mmCIF file of C-alpha atoms in Angstrom:
data_model
loop_
_atom_site.group_PDB
_atom_site.id
_atom_site.type_symbol
_atom_site.label_atom_id
_atom_site.label_comp_id
_atom_site.label_asym_id
_atom_site.label_seq_id
_atom_site.Cartn_x
_atom_site.Cartn_y
_atom_site.Cartn_z
ATOM 1 C CA MET A 1 63.708 -5.738 26.695
ATOM 2 C CA LYS A 2 63.164 -2.852 24.591
ATOM 3 C CA SER A 3 59.206 -3.466 24.667
ATOM 4 C CA LYS A 4 59.143 -4.189 28.197
ATOM 5 C CA HIS A 5 60.837 -0.589 28.827
ATOM 6 C CA ASN A 6 58.352 1.151 26.473
ATOM 7 C CA PHE A 7 55.346 -0.849 28.002
ATOM 8 C CA LYS A 8 56.811 0.353 31.770
ATOM 9 C CA SER A 9 57.263 3.954 30.303
ATOM 10 C CA PHE A 10 53.756 4.044 29.004
ATOM 11 C CA TRP A 11 52.360 2.618 32.386
ATOM 12 C CA GLN A 12 54.272 5.375 34.230
ATOM 13 C CA PHE A 13 52.927 8.155 31.696
ATOM 14 C CA ILE A 14 49.486 7.023 32.409
ATOM 15 C CA ARG A 15 49.604 6.925 36.351
ATOM 16 C CA LYS A 16 51.212 10.499 35.860
ATOM 17 C CA ASN A 17 48.320 11.650 33.747
ATOM 18 C CA LEU A 18 45.712 9.657 35.418
ATOM 19 C CA LYS A 19 43.033 12.168 35.423
ATOM 20 C CA PHE A 20 43.682 13.210 31.546
ATOM 21 C CA CYS A 21 43.913 9.401 30.487
ATOM 22 C CA THR A 22 40.281 8.739 32.390
ATOM 23 C CA VAL A 23 38.752 11.418 30.636
ATOM 24 C CA PHE A 24 40.150 10.419 27.564
ATOM 25 C CA ILE A 25 38.877 6.869 27.765
ATOM 26 C CA VAL A 26 35.525 8.117 28.939
ATOM 27 C CA THR A 27 35.395 10.663 25.788
ATOM 28 C CA LEU A 28 36.518 7.764 23.594
ATOM 29 C CA ALA A 29 33.594 5.627 24.759
ATOM 30 C CA LEU A 30 31.179 8.362 24.439
ATOM 31 C CA VAL A 31 32.455 9.165 20.526
ATOM 32 C CA PHE A 32 32.137 5.391 19.739
ATOM 33 C CA LEU A 33 28.787 5.256 21.093
ATOM 34 C CA SER A 34 27.493 8.415 19.421
ATOM 35 C CA ILE A 35 28.789 7.151 16.105
ATOM 36 C CA PHE A 36 27.233 3.874 16.567
ATOM 37 C CA TRP A 37 23.967 5.505 17.673
ATOM 38 C CA GLY A 38 24.170 7.505 14.484
ATOM 39 C CA ILE A 39 25.018 4.696 12.010
ATOM 40 C CA ILE A 40 23.060 1.400 12.921
ATOM 41 C CA PRO A 41 19.721 0.963 11.602
ATOM 42 C CA VAL A 42 16.968 1.311 14.058
ATOM 43 C CA LYS A 43 13.237 0.602 13.313
ATOM 44 C CA GLN A 44 11.069 4.076 13.269
ATOM 45 C CA ASN A 45 7.628 5.121 12.209
ATOM 46 C CA PHE A 46 6.972 6.761 8.854
ATOM 47 C CA GLU A 47 4.152 8.277 6.999
ATOM 48 C CA GLY A 48 3.591 9.421 3.523
ATOM 49 C CA ASN A 49 1.237 10.387 0.914
ATOM 50 C CA LEU A 50 1.031 8.829 -2.708
ATOM 51 C CA LEU A 51 -0.711 9.325 -5.693
ATOM 52 C CA VAL A 52 -1.060 6.117 -7.668
ATOM 53 C CA LYS A 53 -2.586 4.382 -10.800
ATOM 54 C CA SER A 54 -3.208 1.223 -8.711
ATOM 55 C CA PHE A 55 -1.873 -0.698 -5.542
ATOM 56 C CA SER A 56 -2.498 -4.164 -3.680
ATOM 57 C CA PHE A 57 -2.448 -5.238 0.110
ATOM 58 C CA THR A 58 -3.579 -7.785 2.595
ATOM 59 C CA CYS A 59 -6.054 -7.059 5.230
ATOM 60 C CA GLN A 60 -4.499 -7.649 8.762
ATOM 61 C CA GLU A 61 -7.941 -7.243 11.023
ATOM 62 C CA ASN A 62 -11.175 -9.059 10.897
ATOM 63 C CA GLU A 63 -14.436 -7.227 9.696
ATOM 64 C CA SER A 64 -12.238 -4.355 8.164
ATOM 65 C CA LEU A 65 -14.304 -1.841 6.542
ATOM 66 C CA LEU A 66 -12.798 -1.052 2.971
ATOM 67 C CA LEU A 67 -16.217 0.641 0.951
ATOM 68 C CA LYS A 68 -19.178 2.185 2.596
ATOM 69 C CA ASP A 69 -22.297 3.982 1.158
ATOM 70 C CA VAL A 70 -21.256 4.039 -2.472
ATOM 71 C CA TYR A 71 -24.455 5.768 -4.055
ATOM 72 C CA ASN A 72 -26.364 5.549 -7.473
ATOM 73 C CA LEU A 73 -24.074 2.613 -8.835
ATOM 74 C CA SER A 74 -24.984 2.483 -12.719
ATOM 75 C CA GLN A 75 -23.524 -1.229 -13.123
ATOM 76 C CA ILE A 76 -21.730 -3.680 -11.150
ATOM 77 C CA ASP A 77 -19.480 -6.574 -13.005
ATOM 78 C CA LEU A 78 -18.476 -9.473 -10.713
ATOM 79 C CA SER A 79 -16.187 -12.061 -12.561
ATOM 80 C CA GLY A 80 -15.057 -15.493 -11.205
ATOM 81 C CA LEU A 81 -17.979 -16.245 -8.728
ATOM 82 C CA LYS A 82 -18.331 -19.801 -8.443
ATOM 83 C CA LYS A 83 -21.513 -20.590 -6.826
ATOM 84 C CA PHE A 84 -24.054 -18.302 -5.193
ATOM 85 C CA THR A 85 -27.509 -18.091 -4.197
ATOM 86 C CA LEU A 86 -30.266 -15.150 -4.944
ATOM 87 C CA ALA A 87 -33.363 -14.939 -3.031
ATOM 88 C CA GLY A 88 -36.311 -12.369 -3.369
ATOM 89 C CA ILE A 89 -39.123 -12.228 -6.342
ATOM 90 C CA PHE A 90 -38.123 -12.913 -9.779
ATOM 91 C CA SER A 91 -39.279 -11.475 -13.053
ATOM 92 C CA SER A 92 -38.463 -12.628 -16.310
ATOM 93 C CA LEU A 93 -40.440 -12.567 -20.167
ATOM 94 C CA ALA A 94 -37.844 -14.788 -21.639
ATOM 95 C CA ASP A 95 -37.746 -17.511 -18.684
ATOM 96 C CA PRO A 96 -41.399 -17.500 -17.323
ATOM 97 C CA GLU A 97 -40.273 -20.540 -15.068
ATOM 98 C CA LEU A 98 -38.128 -17.917 -12.902
ATOM 99 C CA ASN A 99 -41.502 -15.999 -11.746
ATOM 100 C CA LYS A 100 -42.453 -19.023 -9.808
ATOM 101 C CA ARG A 101 -39.054 -19.160 -7.964
ATOM 102 C CA GLU A 102 -37.949 -17.492 -4.418
ATOM 103 C CA ARG A 103 -34.559 -18.691 -4.482
ATOM 104 C CA LEU A 104 -31.991 -19.435 -7.319
ATOM 105 C CA GLU A 105 -29.066 -21.796 -6.939
ATOM 106 C CA ILE A 106 -26.354 -20.688 -9.395
ATOM 107 C CA GLU A 107 -23.399 -22.401 -10.602
ATOM 108 C CA SER A 108 -20.674 -21.159 -13.016
ATOM 109 C CA ILE A 109 -19.950 -23.135 -16.281
ATOM 110 C CA ARG A 110 -16.997 -21.362 -17.330
ATOM 111 C CA GLU A 111 -13.969 -19.948 -16.195
ATOM 112 C CA ASN A 112 -14.758 -16.442 -16.830
ATOM 113 C CA SER A 113 -18.379 -16.344 -16.097
ATOM 114 C CA THR A 114 -19.601 -12.900 -15.155
ATOM 115 C CA LEU A 115 -22.441 -11.564 -12.739
ATOM 116 C CA THR A 116 -23.728 -7.899 -14.039
ATOM 117 C CA ILE A 117 -26.047 -5.982 -11.836
ATOM 118 C CA THR A 118 -27.740 -3.052 -13.341
ATOM 119 C CA PRO A 119 -29.902 -0.937 -10.989
ATOM 120 C CA THR A 120 -33.062 0.455 -12.428
ATOM 121 C CA ALA A 121 -33.362 3.134 -9.750
ATOM 122 C CA ASP A 122 -31.216 4.313 -6.634
ATOM 123 C CA PHE A 123 -28.823 1.432 -5.498
ATOM 124 C CA ILE A 124 -26.360 1.913 -2.849
ATOM 125 C CA LEU A 125 -23.392 -0.303 -2.051
ATOM 126 C CA GLN A 126 -23.911 -0.426 1.570
ATOM 127 C CA GLU A 127 -20.484 -2.049 2.631
ATOM 128 C CA LEU A 128 -17.725 -4.020 1.671
ATOM 129 C CA ARG A 129 -16.144 -5.850 4.541
ATOM 130 C CA LEU A 130 -12.843 -7.627 4.535
ATOM 131 C CA GLN A 131 -11.498 -10.549 6.673
ATOM 132 C CA LYS A 132 -8.059 -11.235 7.749
ATOM 133 C CA GLU A 133 -5.754 -12.173 5.216
ATOM 134 C CA THR A 134 -8.095 -11.011 2.485
ATOM 135 C CA ARG A 135 -6.109 -9.944 -0.393
ATOM 136 C CA VAL A 136 -6.911 -6.647 -2.420
ATOM 137 C CA LYS A 137 -5.139 -6.860 -5.757
ATOM 138 C CA ASN A 138 -4.849 -4.049 -8.325
ATOM 139 C CA LEU A 139 -7.192 -1.638 -6.792
ATOM 140 C CA LYS A 140 -7.485 1.255 -9.323
ATOM 141 C CA TYR A 141 -9.667 4.056 -10.473
ATOM 142 C CA ALA A 142 -10.083 4.633 -14.308
ATOM 143 C CA PRO A 143 -11.075 8.362 -14.846
ATOM 144 C CA PHE A 144 -12.113 8.200 -18.314
ATOM 145 C CA ASN A 145 -15.135 5.891 -17.522
ATOM 146 C CA ASN A 146 -15.534 6.506 -13.711
ATOM 147 C CA LEU A 147 -14.359 2.916 -12.989
ATOM 148 C CA LEU A 148 -13.360 1.485 -9.862
ATOM 149 C CA ALA A 149 -11.844 -1.834 -10.073
ATOM 150 C CA PHE A 150 -10.063 -4.422 -7.981
ATOM 151 C CA SER A 151 -9.514 -8.255 -7.103
ATOM 152 C CA LEU A 152 -10.594 -9.895 -4.044
ATOM 153 C CA GLN A 153 -8.886 -12.965 -2.816
ATOM 154 C CA PRO A 154 -10.453 -14.202 0.466
ATOM 155 C CA ASN A 155 -8.356 -16.549 2.741
ATOM 156 C CA SER A 156 -10.363 -19.067 5.033
ATOM 157 C CA GLN A 157 -13.332 -16.627 5.704
ATOM 158 C CA PRO A 158 -15.899 -15.496 3.345
ATOM 159 C CA VAL A 159 -15.973 -11.715 2.328
ATOM 160 C CA ASN A 160 -19.435 -9.919 2.339
ATOM 161 C CA LEU A 161 -20.560 -7.430 -0.305
ATOM 162 C CA SER A 162 -23.919 -5.968 0.840
ATOM 163 C CA PHE A 163 -26.134 -3.763 -1.400
ATOM 164 C CA ASN A 164 -29.214 -1.693 -0.887
ATOM 165 C CA PRO A 165 -31.813 -1.786 -3.878
ATOM 166 C CA SER A 166 -33.876 0.959 -1.713
ATOM 167 C CA GLY A 167 -37.048 -1.070 -2.641
ATOM 168 C CA ASN A 168 -36.448 -1.049 -6.540
ATOM 169 C CA PRO A 169 -35.886 -4.005 -8.999
ATOM 170 C CA ILE A 170 -32.535 -4.531 -10.343
ATOM 171 C CA LYS A 171 -31.723 -6.147 -13.316
ATOM 172 C CA ILE A 172 -29.105 -9.442 -13.153
ATOM 173 C CA THR A 173 -27.473 -10.641 -16.242
ATOM 174 C CA LEU A 174 -25.715 -13.909 -15.940
ATOM 175 C CA SER A 175 -23.031 -14.828 -18.498
ATOM 176 C CA GLY A 176 -21.585 -18.349 -18.231
ATOM 177 C CA TYR A 177 -23.796 -19.540 -15.550
ATOM 178 C CA LYS A 178 -26.644 -22.288 -15.052
ATOM 179 C CA ILE A 179 -29.428 -21.971 -12.543
ATOM 180 C CA ALA A 180 -30.142 -25.354 -10.610
ATOM 181 C CA ASN A 181 -33.409 -27.405 -11.874
ATOM 182 C CA LEU A 182 -33.780 -25.047 -14.812
ATOM 183 C CA PRO A 183 -33.144 -26.113 -18.586
ATOM 184 C CA GLN A 184 -29.566 -24.789 -19.468
ATOM 185 C CA LYS A 185 -29.444 -22.616 -22.207
ATOM 186 C CA LYS A 186 -26.655 -22.150 -24.749
ATOM 187 C CA GLU A 187 -23.393 -21.333 -23.180
ATOM 188 C CA ASP A 188 -23.077 -17.851 -25.131
ATOM 189 C CA ILE A 189 -26.657 -16.818 -24.229
ATOM 190 C CA PRO A 190 -26.746 -14.483 -20.914
ATOM 191 C CA LEU A 191 -29.454 -15.193 -18.653
ATOM 192 C CA GLU A 192 -31.526 -11.966 -17.772
ATOM 193 C CA PHE A 193 -34.166 -11.340 -15.124
ATOM 194 C CA ASN A 194 -35.369 -8.694 -12.679
ATOM 195 C CA LEU A 195 -34.968 -9.256 -9.013
ATOM 196 C CA SER A 196 -36.780 -7.520 -6.209
ATOM 197 C CA THR A 197 -35.756 -7.683 -2.896
ATOM 198 C CA THR A 198 -35.194 -5.531 0.485
ATOM 199 C CA GLU A 199 -31.499 -6.862 0.952
ATOM 200 C CA PHE A 200 -29.056 -7.745 -1.362
ATOM 201 C CA LYS A 201 -26.012 -9.719 -0.105
ATOM 202 C CA LEU A 202 -23.333 -11.893 -1.912
ATOM 203 C CA GLU A 203 -20.931 -14.043 -0.128
ATOM 204 C CA ILE A 204 -17.501 -14.482 -1.700
ATOM 205 C CA GLN A 205 -15.558 -17.493 -0.933
ATOM 206 C CA GLN A 206 -13.127 -17.454 -3.679
ATOM 207 C CA ALA A 207 -11.139 -15.006 -5.971
ATOM 208 C CA ILE A 208 -13.008 -12.684 -7.855
ATOM 209 C CA ASP A 209 -12.742 -9.317 -9.865
ATOM 210 C CA VAL A 210 -14.825 -6.404 -9.008
ATOM 211 C CA ASN A 211 -15.755 -3.562 -11.366
ATOM 212 C CA LEU A 212 -17.720 -0.830 -10.043
ATOM 213 C CA GLN A 213 -19.238 1.886 -12.432
ATOM 214 C CA LEU A 214 -19.421 4.871 -9.978
ATOM 215 C CA TYR A 215 -21.636 7.841 -10.021
ATOM 216 C CA GLN A 216 -19.847 10.732 -11.310
ATOM 217 C CA ASP A 217 -21.096 13.587 -8.735
ATOM 218 C CA GLN A 218 -20.524 11.485 -5.490
ATOM 219 C CA GLU A 219 -18.776 13.614 -3.257
ATOM 220 C CA GLN A 220 -19.008 11.619 0.005
ATOM 221 C CA PRO A 221 -15.952 9.638 0.664
ATOM 222 C CA ILE A 222 -16.387 5.924 -0.107
ATOM 223 C CA PHE A 223 -13.161 4.481 1.599
ATOM 224 C CA TRP A 224 -12.907 3.753 5.205
ATOM 225 C CA ARG A 225 -9.939 4.892 6.969
ATOM 226 C CA ASN A 226 -7.359 3.150 9.047
ATOM 227 C CA ILE A 227 -7.274 -0.308 7.505
ATOM 228 C CA LYS A 228 -4.645 -2.402 8.967
ATOM 229 C CA VAL A 229 -2.646 -4.120 6.343
ATOM 230 C CA ASN A 230 0.756 -5.577 5.304
ATOM 231 C CA ASN A 231 2.423 -6.682 2.042
ATOM 232 C CA VAL A 232 1.500 -3.490 0.396
ATOM 233 C CA ARG A 233 2.692 -3.033 -2.964
ATOM 234 C CA PHE A 234 2.636 -0.082 -5.416
ATOM 235 C CA GLU A 235 3.458 -1.913 -8.491
ATOM 236 C CA ARG A 236 2.048 -4.460 -11.042
ATOM 237 C CA PRO A 237 3.476 -7.211 -13.202
ATOM 238 C CA ILE A 238 4.207 -7.081 -16.771
ATOM 239 C CA ILE A 239 3.987 -10.591 -18.057
ATOM 240 C CA THR A 240 4.795 -11.592 -21.606
ATOM 241 C CA GLY A 241 3.551 -15.228 -21.446
ATOM 242 C CA ASN A 242 6.414 -16.391 -23.624
ATOM 243 C CA ASN A 243 9.258 -16.462 -21.096
ATOM 244 C CA VAL A 244 9.683 -15.983 -17.260
ATOM 245 C CA ARG A 245 12.709 -14.346 -17.783
ATOM 246 C CA ASP A 246 11.020 -11.355 -20.112
ATOM 247 C CA ASP A 247 8.450 -10.652 -17.366
ATOM 248 C CA LEU A 248 8.845 -7.212 -15.584
ATOM 249 C CA VAL A 249 7.442 -5.512 -12.757
ATOM 250 C CA GLU A 250 6.264 -1.729 -13.416
ATOM 251 C CA SER A 251 5.815 1.061 -10.647
ATOM 252 C CA THR A 252 2.241 2.629 -10.316
ATOM 253 C CA ILE A 253 3.291 5.574 -8.238
ATOM 254 C CA ILE A 254 2.607 8.812 -10.101
ATOM 255 C CA SER A 255 4.079 11.130 -7.158
ATOM 256 C CA GLY A 256 4.271 11.218 -3.652
ATOM 257 C CA ASN A 257 6.072 12.239 -0.574
ATOM 258 C CA ILE A 258 7.539 9.951 2.427
ATOM 259 C CA ARG A 259 8.589 11.270 5.561
ATOM 260 C CA MET A 260 10.779 9.283 8.363
ATOM 261 C CA ALA A 261 13.571 10.315 10.887
ATOM 262 C CA GLN A 262 12.802 14.147 10.380
ATOM 263 C CA GLN A 263 13.756 13.642 6.516
ATOM 264 C CA ASP A 264 11.722 13.562 3.400
ATOM 265 C CA LEU A 265 11.807 11.689 0.095
ATOM 266 C CA LYS A 266 10.011 12.718 -2.644
ATOM 267 C CA LEU A 267 8.564 10.098 -5.207
ATOM 268 C CA GLU A 268 8.378 10.907 -8.992
ATOM 269 C CA LYS A 269 6.413 9.215 -11.829
ATOM 270 C CA ASN A 270 7.242 5.291 -12.222
ATOM 271 C CA GLN A 271 9.885 5.466 -9.115
ATOM 272 C CA PHE A 272 9.403 2.465 -7.059
ATOM 273 C CA LEU A 273 9.343 2.521 -3.101
ATOM 274 C CA ILE A 274 11.249 -0.002 -1.577
ATOM 275 C CA VAL A 275 10.568 -0.164 2.374
ATOM 276 C CA GLU A 276 12.093 -2.978 4.895
ATOM 277 C CA LYS A 277 9.758 -4.818 7.018
ATOM 278 C CA PRO A 278 7.554 -4.513 8.604
ATOM 279 C CA GLY A 279 6.737 -1.563 6.118
ATOM 280 C CA VAL A 280 3.352 -0.093 5.658
ATOM 281 C CA GLU A 281 1.083 -1.130 8.505
ATOM 282 C CA ILE A 282 -1.970 1.403 8.178
ATOM 283 C CA LEU A 283 -3.856 2.740 5.108
ATOM 284 C CA ASN A 284 -4.997 5.911 6.804
ATOM 285 C CA GLN A 285 -7.196 7.366 3.882
ATOM 286 C CA ILE A 286 -7.912 6.418 0.445
ATOM 287 C CA LYS A 287 -9.301 9.116 -1.824
ATOM 288 C CA ILE A 288 -10.290 9.123 -5.552
ATOM 289 C CA ILE A 289 -8.559 12.237 -7.358
ATOM 290 C CA ARG A 290 -10.704 13.168 -10.227
ATOM 291 C CA GLU A 291 -10.442 16.231 -12.340
ATOM 292 C CA ASP A 292 -12.956 18.152 -13.875
ATOM 293 C CA SER A 293 -13.107 17.621 -17.716
ATOM 294 C CA ASN A 294 -12.282 21.702 -17.761
ATOM 295 C CA GLN A 295 -9.196 21.378 -15.604
ATOM 296 C CA ASN A 296 -7.720 18.357 -17.407
ATOM 297 C CA LEU A 297 -4.816 20.063 -19.180
ATOM 298 C CA LYS A 298 -1.967 22.108 -17.587
ATOM 299 C CA LEU A 299 0.428 24.295 -19.432
ATOM 300 C CA LYS A 300 4.026 24.495 -18.742
ATOM 301 C CA THR A 301 6.774 26.992 -20.095
ATOM 302 C CA THR A 302 10.285 25.910 -20.593
ATOM 303 C CA GLY A 303 12.308 28.739 -22.298
ATOM 304 C CA GLU A 304 10.249 29.071 -25.483
ATOM 305 C CA ASN A 305 8.863 25.823 -25.704
ATOM 306 C CA LEU A 306 5.312 25.348 -24.645
ATOM 307 C CA GLN A 307 4.310 21.692 -23.338
ATOM 308 C CA ILE A 308 0.710 20.234 -22.715
ATOM 309 C CA SER A 309 0.393 17.536 -20.040
ATOM 310 C CA GLU A 310 -2.684 15.922 -18.543
ATOM 311 C CA ALA A 311 -3.692 16.317 -14.877
ATOM 312 C CA SER A 312 -2.706 13.741 -12.585
ATOM 313 C CA GLN A 313 -5.654 11.439 -11.627
ATOM 314 C CA GLY A 314 -5.792 8.104 -9.810
ATOM 315 C CA LEU A 315 -6.293 7.107 -6.098
ATOM 316 C CA GLU A 316 -4.277 9.077 -3.353
ATOM 317 C CA VAL A 317 -3.264 6.989 -0.310
ATOM 318 C CA SER A 318 -1.662 8.056 3.111
ATOM 319 C CA VAL A 319 -0.143 5.411 4.812
ATOM 320 C CA SER A 320 1.818 5.157 7.834
ATOM 321 C CA GLY A 321 4.247 2.213 9.067
ATOM 322 C CA ASN A 322 7.427 1.282 10.721
ATOM 323 C CA THR A 323 10.846 0.365 9.010
ATOM 324 C CA ASN A 324 14.790 0.960 9.321
ATOM 325 C CA SER A 325 15.039 1.760 5.736
ATOM 326 C CA ILE A 326 13.152 3.576 2.944
ATOM 327 C CA GLN A 327 14.679 3.570 -0.691
ATOM 328 C CA VAL A 328 13.625 5.285 -3.703
ATOM 329 C CA GLY A 329 14.494 4.715 -7.726
ATOM 330 C CA LEU A 330 13.262 4.178 -10.969
ATOM 331 C CA ASN A 331 14.902 0.692 -10.794
ATOM 332 C CA PRO A 332 14.408 -1.234 -7.442
ATOM 333 C CA ARG A 333 17.844 -2.840 -7.658
ATOM 334 C CA LEU A 334 19.669 0.548 -7.832
ATOM 335 C CA PRO A 335 17.662 3.034 -5.730
ATOM 336 C CA ILE A 336 19.226 6.495 -5.880
ATOM 337 C CA ALA A 337 17.829 7.911 -2.632
ATOM 338 C CA GLN A 338 17.488 6.451 0.893
ATOM 339 C CA ILE A 339 16.379 7.464 4.294
ATOM 340 C CA GLN A 340 17.607 5.215 7.005
ATOM 341 C CA GLY A 341 16.767 5.305 10.748
ATOM 342 C CA SER A 342 19.016 5.365 13.817
ATOM 343 C CA PHE A 343 18.890 5.797 17.403
ATOM 344 C CA LEU A 344 20.054 9.601 17.095
ATOM 345 C CA SER A 345 17.638 10.130 14.318
ATOM 346 C CA ARG A 346 14.624 9.870 16.435
ATOM 347 C CA TYR A 347 15.623 13.054 18.161
ATOM 348 C CA LEU A 348 17.920 14.937 15.770
ATOM 349 C CA GLY A 349 18.330 15.653 12.136
ATOM 350 C CA SER A 350 20.569 14.524 9.729
ATOM 351 C CA GLU A 351 22.882 17.622 9.624
ATOM 352 C CA ALA A 352 23.070 17.348 13.530
ATOM 353 C CA ILE A 353 24.025 13.805 13.227
ATOM 354 C CA VAL A 354 26.550 14.324 10.766
ATOM 355 C CA ALA A 355 28.119 17.350 12.749
ATOM 356 C CA ILE A 356 28.365 15.159 15.982
ATOM 357 C CA ILE A 357 29.786 12.606 13.991
ATOM 358 C CA SER A 358 32.436 15.026 12.582
ATOM 359 C CA PHE A 359 33.058 16.614 15.882
ATOM 360 C CA SER A 360 33.514 13.401 17.343
ATOM 361 C CA ALA A 361 36.043 12.154 14.836
ATOM 362 C CA GLY A 362 38.104 15.397 15.522
ATOM 363 C CA LEU A 363 37.892 15.133 19.141
ATOM 364 C CA ILE A 364 39.647 11.611 18.973
ATOM 365 C CA VAL A 365 42.307 12.897 16.301
ATOM 366 C CA SER A 366 43.135 15.788 18.725
ATOM 367 C CA LEU A 367 43.205 13.632 21.835
ATOM 368 C CA LEU A 368 45.447 10.990 20.239
ATOM 369 C CA SER A 369 47.706 13.632 18.898
ATOM 370 C CA TRP A 370 48.189 14.990 22.447
ATOM 371 C CA LEU A 371 48.528 11.610 23.801
ATOM 372 C CA PHE A 372 51.289 10.477 21.520
ATOM 373 C CA ASP A 373 53.148 13.849 21.462
ATOM 374 C CA ASN A 374 53.211 14.018 25.407
ATOM 375 C CA PHE A 375 54.157 10.437 25.564
ATOM 376 C CA ALA A 376 57.109 10.683 22.990
ATOM 377 C CA ALA A 377 58.367 13.961 25.096
ATOM 378 C CA SER A 378 58.117 12.188 28.490
ATOM 379 C CA PRO A 379 61.388 11.015 29.852
#
């Protein structure tokens, strides 16, 4: 009977203060919605710039241009080609039979076979176009020998690597290969000959390793822009070969900055970048960061101590994408900083969102206190 009386009294109180109770319910709903919009993760666009030692990605568009007009290459090494064809005019003192050929069918005879191309004059890598689902692994720049290296893993469609010899002969060295319809030499003796051709193109159908010895003074950018990608990784595995449990993953990030939801995250050396899917979707720009030899040392003073450190060099990667959470930390399992997107963060900064949630919580407490105080005082 007492509970019925309390309910009846409460109902009479609501009818008596109907306007206030309506405002209270509407306010309460708006408060909970604001908290919900400020907390529940929502995917948002992000962008960032990273300086890295190496990184990997998968192309998501056919005929995506990765490299263009790389001038005056001093040497190109391609490891892992299984079978390919060369066409043109051949010349060799060691193998006069090659001088009669216009086409060579070449096949590897061991797993680590290598094709080495050494230009004798101007030589240009015209372009490297990637097909959809082509995986580029461990793209890196080694400043000490000016070497650009990466692994190509085509999916179902071959990848074309096109060169322009500019009418000059090029020296070809085949290590671990045999030429069809020619006597096979000993496996450890490389085959060497010159090739003259107006067009030089290689069709890559299997995984290979590419090493490009770059010309030191090329100022024109060699990487193309706005490449659609997924599965981007700024890390590399460290494999012991003894026990899988001993294998580690090492971050390749040297420094960087990521911005999302009007917030910034700074990345320091060896920190991991953990981005929820879909993650990085576009490589906006890739640049080689190369310091002059006279600028390779930086001086830092800490109190009375003098520290000497090398200038940062590597690949600068500008990225953009979509996600609801970005995390940073030295241990990918224990990140120390995070940006989380929400509906309100699209329009407001983090401080404004915290202020709205705090104000909403205080307003609820005030309204509930007024309601219970006046209900208790009512007859």
